mmCIF file of C-alpha atoms and ligand atoms in Angstrom:
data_model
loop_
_atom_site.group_PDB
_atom_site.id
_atom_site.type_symbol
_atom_site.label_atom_id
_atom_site.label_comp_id
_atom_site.label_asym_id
_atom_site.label_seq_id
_atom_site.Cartn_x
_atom_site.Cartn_y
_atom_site.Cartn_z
ATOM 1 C CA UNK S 1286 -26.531 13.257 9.195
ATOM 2 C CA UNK S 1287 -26.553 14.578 12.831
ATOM 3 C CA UNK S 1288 -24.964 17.782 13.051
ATOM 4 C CA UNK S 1289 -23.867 19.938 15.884
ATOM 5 C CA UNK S 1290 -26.433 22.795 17.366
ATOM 6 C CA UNK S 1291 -24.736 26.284 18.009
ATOM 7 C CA UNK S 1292 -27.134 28.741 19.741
ATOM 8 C CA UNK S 1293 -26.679 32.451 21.730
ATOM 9 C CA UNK S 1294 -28.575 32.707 24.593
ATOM 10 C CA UNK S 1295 -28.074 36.508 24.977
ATOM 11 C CA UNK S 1296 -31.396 38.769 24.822
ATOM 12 C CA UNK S 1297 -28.707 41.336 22.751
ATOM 13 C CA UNK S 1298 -29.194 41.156 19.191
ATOM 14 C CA UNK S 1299 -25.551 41.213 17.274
ATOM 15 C CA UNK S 1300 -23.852 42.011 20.810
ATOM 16 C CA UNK S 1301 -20.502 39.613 21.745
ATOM 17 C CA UNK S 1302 -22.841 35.676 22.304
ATOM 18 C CA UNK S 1303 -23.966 36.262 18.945
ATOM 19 C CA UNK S 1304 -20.531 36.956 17.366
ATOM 20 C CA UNK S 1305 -18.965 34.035 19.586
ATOM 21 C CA UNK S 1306 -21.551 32.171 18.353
ATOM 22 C CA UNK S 1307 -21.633 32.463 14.633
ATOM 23 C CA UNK S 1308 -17.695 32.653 14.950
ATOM 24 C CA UNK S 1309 -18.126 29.011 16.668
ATOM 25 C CA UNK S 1310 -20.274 27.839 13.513
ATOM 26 C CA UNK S 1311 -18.458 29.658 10.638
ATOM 27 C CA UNK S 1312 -15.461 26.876 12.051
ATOM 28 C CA UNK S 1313 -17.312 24.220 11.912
ATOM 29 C CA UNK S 1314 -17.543 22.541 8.391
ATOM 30 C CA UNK S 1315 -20.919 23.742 6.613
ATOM 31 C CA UNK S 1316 -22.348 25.252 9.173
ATOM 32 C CA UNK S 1317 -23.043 28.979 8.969
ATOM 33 C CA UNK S 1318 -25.432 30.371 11.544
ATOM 34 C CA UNK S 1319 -25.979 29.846 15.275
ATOM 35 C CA UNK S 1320 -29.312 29.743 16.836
ATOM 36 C CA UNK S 1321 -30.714 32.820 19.140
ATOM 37 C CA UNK S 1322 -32.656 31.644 21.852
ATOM 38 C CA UNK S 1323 -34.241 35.184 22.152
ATOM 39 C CA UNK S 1324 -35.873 34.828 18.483
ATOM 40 C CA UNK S 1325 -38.192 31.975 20.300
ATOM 41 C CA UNK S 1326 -40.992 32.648 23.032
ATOM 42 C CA UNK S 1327 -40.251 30.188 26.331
ATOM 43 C CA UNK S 1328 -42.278 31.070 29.211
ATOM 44 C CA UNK S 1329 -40.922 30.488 33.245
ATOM 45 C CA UNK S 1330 -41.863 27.189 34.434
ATOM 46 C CA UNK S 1331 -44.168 27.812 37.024
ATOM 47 C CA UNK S 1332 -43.531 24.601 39.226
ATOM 48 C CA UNK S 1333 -46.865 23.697 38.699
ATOM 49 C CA UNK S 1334 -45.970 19.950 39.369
ATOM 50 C CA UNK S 1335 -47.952 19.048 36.225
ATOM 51 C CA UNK S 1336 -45.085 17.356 34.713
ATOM 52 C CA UNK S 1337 -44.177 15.721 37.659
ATOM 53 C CA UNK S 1338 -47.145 12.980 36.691
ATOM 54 C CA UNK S 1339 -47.321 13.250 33.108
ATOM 55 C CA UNK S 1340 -43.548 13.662 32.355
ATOM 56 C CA UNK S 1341 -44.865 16.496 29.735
ATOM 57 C CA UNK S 1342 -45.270 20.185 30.578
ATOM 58 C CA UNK S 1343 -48.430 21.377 30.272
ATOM 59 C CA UNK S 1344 -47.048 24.576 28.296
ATOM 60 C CA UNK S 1345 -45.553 21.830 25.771
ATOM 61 C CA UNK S 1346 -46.593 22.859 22.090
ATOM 62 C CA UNK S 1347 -47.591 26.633 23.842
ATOM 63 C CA UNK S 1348 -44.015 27.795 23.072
ATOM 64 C CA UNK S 1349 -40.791 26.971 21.982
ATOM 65 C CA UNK S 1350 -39.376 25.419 24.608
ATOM 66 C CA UNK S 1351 -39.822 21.619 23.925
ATOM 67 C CA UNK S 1352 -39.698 22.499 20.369
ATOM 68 C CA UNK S 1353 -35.681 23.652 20.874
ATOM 69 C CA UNK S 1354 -35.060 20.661 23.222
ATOM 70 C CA UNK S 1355 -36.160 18.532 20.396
ATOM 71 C CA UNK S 1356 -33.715 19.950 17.989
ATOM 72 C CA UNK S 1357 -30.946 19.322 20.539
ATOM 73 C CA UNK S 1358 -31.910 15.673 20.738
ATOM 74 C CA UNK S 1359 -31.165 15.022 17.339
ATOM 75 C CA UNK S 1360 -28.078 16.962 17.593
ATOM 76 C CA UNK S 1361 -24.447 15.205 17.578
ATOM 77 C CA UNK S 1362 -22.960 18.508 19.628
ATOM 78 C CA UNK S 1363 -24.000 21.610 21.154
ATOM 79 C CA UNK S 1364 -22.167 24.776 21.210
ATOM 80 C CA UNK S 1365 -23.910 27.307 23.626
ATOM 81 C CA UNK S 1366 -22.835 31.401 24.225
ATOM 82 C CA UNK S 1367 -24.172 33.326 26.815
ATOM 83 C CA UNK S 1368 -23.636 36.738 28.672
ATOM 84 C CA UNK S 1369 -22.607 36.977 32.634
ATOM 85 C CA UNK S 1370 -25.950 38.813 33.963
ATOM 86 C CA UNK S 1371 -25.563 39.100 37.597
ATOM 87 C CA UNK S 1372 -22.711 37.027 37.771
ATOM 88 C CA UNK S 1373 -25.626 34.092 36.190
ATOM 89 C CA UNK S 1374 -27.338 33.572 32.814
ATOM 90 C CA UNK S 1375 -29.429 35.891 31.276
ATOM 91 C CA UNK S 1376 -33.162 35.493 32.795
ATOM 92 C CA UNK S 1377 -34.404 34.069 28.902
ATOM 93 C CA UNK S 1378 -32.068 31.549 29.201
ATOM 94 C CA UNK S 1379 -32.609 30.569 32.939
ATOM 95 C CA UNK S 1380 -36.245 30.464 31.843
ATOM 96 C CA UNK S 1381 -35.544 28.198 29.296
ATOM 97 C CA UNK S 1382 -33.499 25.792 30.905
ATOM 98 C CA UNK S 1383 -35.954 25.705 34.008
ATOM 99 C CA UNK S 1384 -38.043 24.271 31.993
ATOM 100 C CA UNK S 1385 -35.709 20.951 31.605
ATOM 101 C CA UNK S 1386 -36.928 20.140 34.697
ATOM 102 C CA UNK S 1387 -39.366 18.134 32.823
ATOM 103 C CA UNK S 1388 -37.051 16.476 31.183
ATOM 104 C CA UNK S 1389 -35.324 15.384 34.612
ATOM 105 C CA UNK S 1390 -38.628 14.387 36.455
ATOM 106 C CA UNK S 1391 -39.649 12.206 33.031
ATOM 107 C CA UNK S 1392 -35.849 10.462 33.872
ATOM 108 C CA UNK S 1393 -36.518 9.815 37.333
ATOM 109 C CA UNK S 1394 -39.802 8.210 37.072
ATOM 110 C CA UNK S 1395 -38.016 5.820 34.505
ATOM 111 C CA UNK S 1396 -40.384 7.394 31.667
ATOM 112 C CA UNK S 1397 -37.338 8.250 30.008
ATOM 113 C CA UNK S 1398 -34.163 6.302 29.528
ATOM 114 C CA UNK S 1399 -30.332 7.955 29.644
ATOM 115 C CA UNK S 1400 -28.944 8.037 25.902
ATOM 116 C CA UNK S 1401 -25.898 8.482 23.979
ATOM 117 C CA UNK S 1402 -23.881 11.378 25.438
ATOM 118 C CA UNK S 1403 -23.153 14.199 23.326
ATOM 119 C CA UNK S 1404 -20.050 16.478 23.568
ATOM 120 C CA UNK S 1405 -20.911 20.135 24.630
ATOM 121 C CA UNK S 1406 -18.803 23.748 24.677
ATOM 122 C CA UNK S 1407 -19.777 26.649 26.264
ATOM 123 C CA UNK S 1408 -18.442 30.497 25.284
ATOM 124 C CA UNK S 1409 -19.496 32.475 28.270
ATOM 125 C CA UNK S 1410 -18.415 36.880 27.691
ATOM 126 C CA UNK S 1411 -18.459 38.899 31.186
ATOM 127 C CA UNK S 1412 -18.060 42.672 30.857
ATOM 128 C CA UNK S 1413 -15.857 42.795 33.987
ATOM 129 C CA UNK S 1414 -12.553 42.323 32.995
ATOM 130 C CA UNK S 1415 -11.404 40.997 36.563
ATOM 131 C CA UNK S 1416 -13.434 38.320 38.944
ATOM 132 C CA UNK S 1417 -12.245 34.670 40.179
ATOM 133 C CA UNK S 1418 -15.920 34.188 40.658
ATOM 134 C CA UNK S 1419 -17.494 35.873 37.500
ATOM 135 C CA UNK S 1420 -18.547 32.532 36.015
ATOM 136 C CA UNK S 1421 -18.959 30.191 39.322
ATOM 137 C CA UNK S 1422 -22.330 30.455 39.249
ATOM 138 C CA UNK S 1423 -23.090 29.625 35.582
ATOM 139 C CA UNK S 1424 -21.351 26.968 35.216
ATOM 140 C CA UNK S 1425 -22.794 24.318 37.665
ATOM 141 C CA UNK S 1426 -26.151 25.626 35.952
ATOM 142 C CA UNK S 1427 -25.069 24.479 32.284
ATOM 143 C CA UNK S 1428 -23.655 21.187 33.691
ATOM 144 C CA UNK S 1429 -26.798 20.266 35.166
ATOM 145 C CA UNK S 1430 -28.951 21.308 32.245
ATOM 146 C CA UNK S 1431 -26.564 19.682 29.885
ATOM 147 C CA UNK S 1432 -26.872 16.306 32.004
ATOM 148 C CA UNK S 1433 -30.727 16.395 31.517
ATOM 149 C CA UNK S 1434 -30.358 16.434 27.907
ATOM 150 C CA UNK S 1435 -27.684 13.962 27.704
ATOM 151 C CA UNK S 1436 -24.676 16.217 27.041
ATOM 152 C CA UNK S 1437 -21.487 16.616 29.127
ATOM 153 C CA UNK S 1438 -19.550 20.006 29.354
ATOM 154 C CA UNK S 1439 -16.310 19.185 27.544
ATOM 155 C CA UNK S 1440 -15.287 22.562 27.025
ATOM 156 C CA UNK S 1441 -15.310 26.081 27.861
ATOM 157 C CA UNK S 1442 -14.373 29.952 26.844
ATOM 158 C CA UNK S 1443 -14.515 32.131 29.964
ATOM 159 C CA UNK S 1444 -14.352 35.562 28.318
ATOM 160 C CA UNK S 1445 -13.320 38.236 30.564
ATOM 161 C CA UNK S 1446 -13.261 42.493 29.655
ATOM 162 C CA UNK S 1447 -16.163 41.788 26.878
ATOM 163 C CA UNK S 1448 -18.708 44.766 27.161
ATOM 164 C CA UNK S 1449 -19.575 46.833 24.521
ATOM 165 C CA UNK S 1450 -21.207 45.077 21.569
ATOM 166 C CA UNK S 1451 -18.406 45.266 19.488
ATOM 167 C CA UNK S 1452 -15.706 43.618 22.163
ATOM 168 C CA UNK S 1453 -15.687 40.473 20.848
ATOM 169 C CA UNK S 1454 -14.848 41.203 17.357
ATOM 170 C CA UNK S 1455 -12.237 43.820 18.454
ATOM 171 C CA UNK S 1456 -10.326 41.408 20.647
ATOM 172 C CA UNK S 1457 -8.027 38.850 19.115
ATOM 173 C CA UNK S 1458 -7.521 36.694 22.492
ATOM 174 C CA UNK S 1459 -11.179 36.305 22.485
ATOM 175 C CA UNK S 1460 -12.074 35.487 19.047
ATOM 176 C CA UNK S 1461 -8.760 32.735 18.815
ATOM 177 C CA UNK S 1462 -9.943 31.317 22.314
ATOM 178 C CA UNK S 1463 -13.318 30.646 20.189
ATOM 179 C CA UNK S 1464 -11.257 29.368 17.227
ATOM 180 C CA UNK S 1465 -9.226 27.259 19.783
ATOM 181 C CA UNK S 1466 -12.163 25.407 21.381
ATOM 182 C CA UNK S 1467 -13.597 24.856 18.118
ATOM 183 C CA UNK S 1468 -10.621 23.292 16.994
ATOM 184 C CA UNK S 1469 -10.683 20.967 20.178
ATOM 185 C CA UNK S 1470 -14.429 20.064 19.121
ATOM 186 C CA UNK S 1471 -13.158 18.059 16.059
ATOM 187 C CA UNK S 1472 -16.113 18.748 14.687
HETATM 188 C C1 LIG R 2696 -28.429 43.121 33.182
HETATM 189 C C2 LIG R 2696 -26.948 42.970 33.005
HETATM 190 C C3 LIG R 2696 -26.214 42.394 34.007
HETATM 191 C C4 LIG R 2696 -24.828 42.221 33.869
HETATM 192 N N1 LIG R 2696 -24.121 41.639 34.869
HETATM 193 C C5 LIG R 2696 -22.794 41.438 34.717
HETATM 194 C C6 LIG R 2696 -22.035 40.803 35.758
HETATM 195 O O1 LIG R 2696 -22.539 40.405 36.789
HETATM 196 N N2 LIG R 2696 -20.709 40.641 35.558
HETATM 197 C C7 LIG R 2696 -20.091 41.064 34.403
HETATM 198 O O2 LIG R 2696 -18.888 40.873 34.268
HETATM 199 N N3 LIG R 2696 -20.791 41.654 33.403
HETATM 200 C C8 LIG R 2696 -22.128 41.850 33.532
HETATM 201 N N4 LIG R 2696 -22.844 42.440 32.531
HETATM 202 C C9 LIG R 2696 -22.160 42.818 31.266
HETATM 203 C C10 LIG R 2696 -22.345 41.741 30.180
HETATM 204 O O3 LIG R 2696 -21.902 40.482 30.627
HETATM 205 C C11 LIG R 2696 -21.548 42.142 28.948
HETATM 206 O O4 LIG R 2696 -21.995 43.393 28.463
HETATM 207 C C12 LIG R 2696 -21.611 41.130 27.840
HETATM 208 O O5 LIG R 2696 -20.638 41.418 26.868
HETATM 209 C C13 LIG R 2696 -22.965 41.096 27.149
HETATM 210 O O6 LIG R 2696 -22.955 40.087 26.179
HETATM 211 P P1 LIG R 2696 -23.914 40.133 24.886
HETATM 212 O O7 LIG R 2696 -23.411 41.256 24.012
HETATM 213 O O8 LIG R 2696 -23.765 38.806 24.286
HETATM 214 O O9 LIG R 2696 -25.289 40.363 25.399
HETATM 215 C C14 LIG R 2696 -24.200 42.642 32.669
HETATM 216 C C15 LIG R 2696 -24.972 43.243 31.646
HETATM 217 C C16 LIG R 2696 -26.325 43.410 31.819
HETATM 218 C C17 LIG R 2696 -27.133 44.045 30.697
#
């Protein structure tokens, strides 16, 4: 049975994506832990163009990075939490979904074909408790990486005031926002 993915993309171990995250999975029936994208090596892409011919990176098999896409393709959801670095994603997870871009030249060249669109959710936890523009330029990012891998953005936390490691689990709004979107999952 296909089951949904939940992964942190923060490079903080036990800080507020993880807690988001495995909060995210603990509601969602038999799952228990969330993914970390920092316990997996992805290097940059370095716009070699290799993949551009071959739809395959030439780093594929060198490091995780395929590896993880596979496990989202046989996913029925994905649930992903990340910190605001520099009002963007943290430079791990950037890396990582830079390296779609195979993924997306494989699609144009009609090597790969569209398939069944999955339903995605995002938690995203900014230290800065005030900002209209905290999480305008993450977003567009995760909607165009989701597209590649045949997900679509149906949801999203925007966590505002979340710092210290320990935020997350210390603030109520936070965690039931989490529960809330969860809940709107149906899964
Ligand atoms: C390198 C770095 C850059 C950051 N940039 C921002 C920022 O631009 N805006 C903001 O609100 N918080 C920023 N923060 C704070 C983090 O978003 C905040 O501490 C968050 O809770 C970390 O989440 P984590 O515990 O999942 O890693 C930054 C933190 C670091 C370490």
């Amino acid at each position: 049975m296909r089951r949904p993915v939940v992964m942190s993309l923060s490079p903080r171990g036990g800080g507020n994506s993880d807690q988001a995250a495995d909060l995210f999975a603990r509601c969602l029936h038999g799952e228990s832990h969330a993914l970390r994208l920092r316990d997996h090596h992805v290097a940059p892409c370095t716009g070699c163009g290799a993949c551009a011919a071959a739809g395959v990176c030439r780093m594929s098999g060198e490091d995780a990075a395929d590896d993880l896409f596979m496990r989202l393709d046989q996913a029925s959801g994905l649930v992903l939490t990340a910190p605001v670095y520099f009002y963007h994603l943290p430079s791990q997870a950037k890396a990582w979904i830079d390296r779609a871009q195979s993924r997306y030249l494989a699609r144009q060249a009609g090597l790969t074909a569209v398939g069944a669109v999955r339903p995605a959710y995002a938690v995203i936890v900014a230290g800065r408790p005030r900002g209209e523009k905290l999480f305008e330029g993450i977003l567009p990012t995760l909607r165009y990486f989701l597209d590649v891998l045949d997900f679509r953005l149906e949801g999203t936390a925007l966590l505002r005031g979340i710092d210290e490691a320990g935020d997350f689990s210390g603030c109520h709004e936070a965690m039931q926002a989490v529960r809330d979107l969860a809940g709107r999952s149906g899964w």
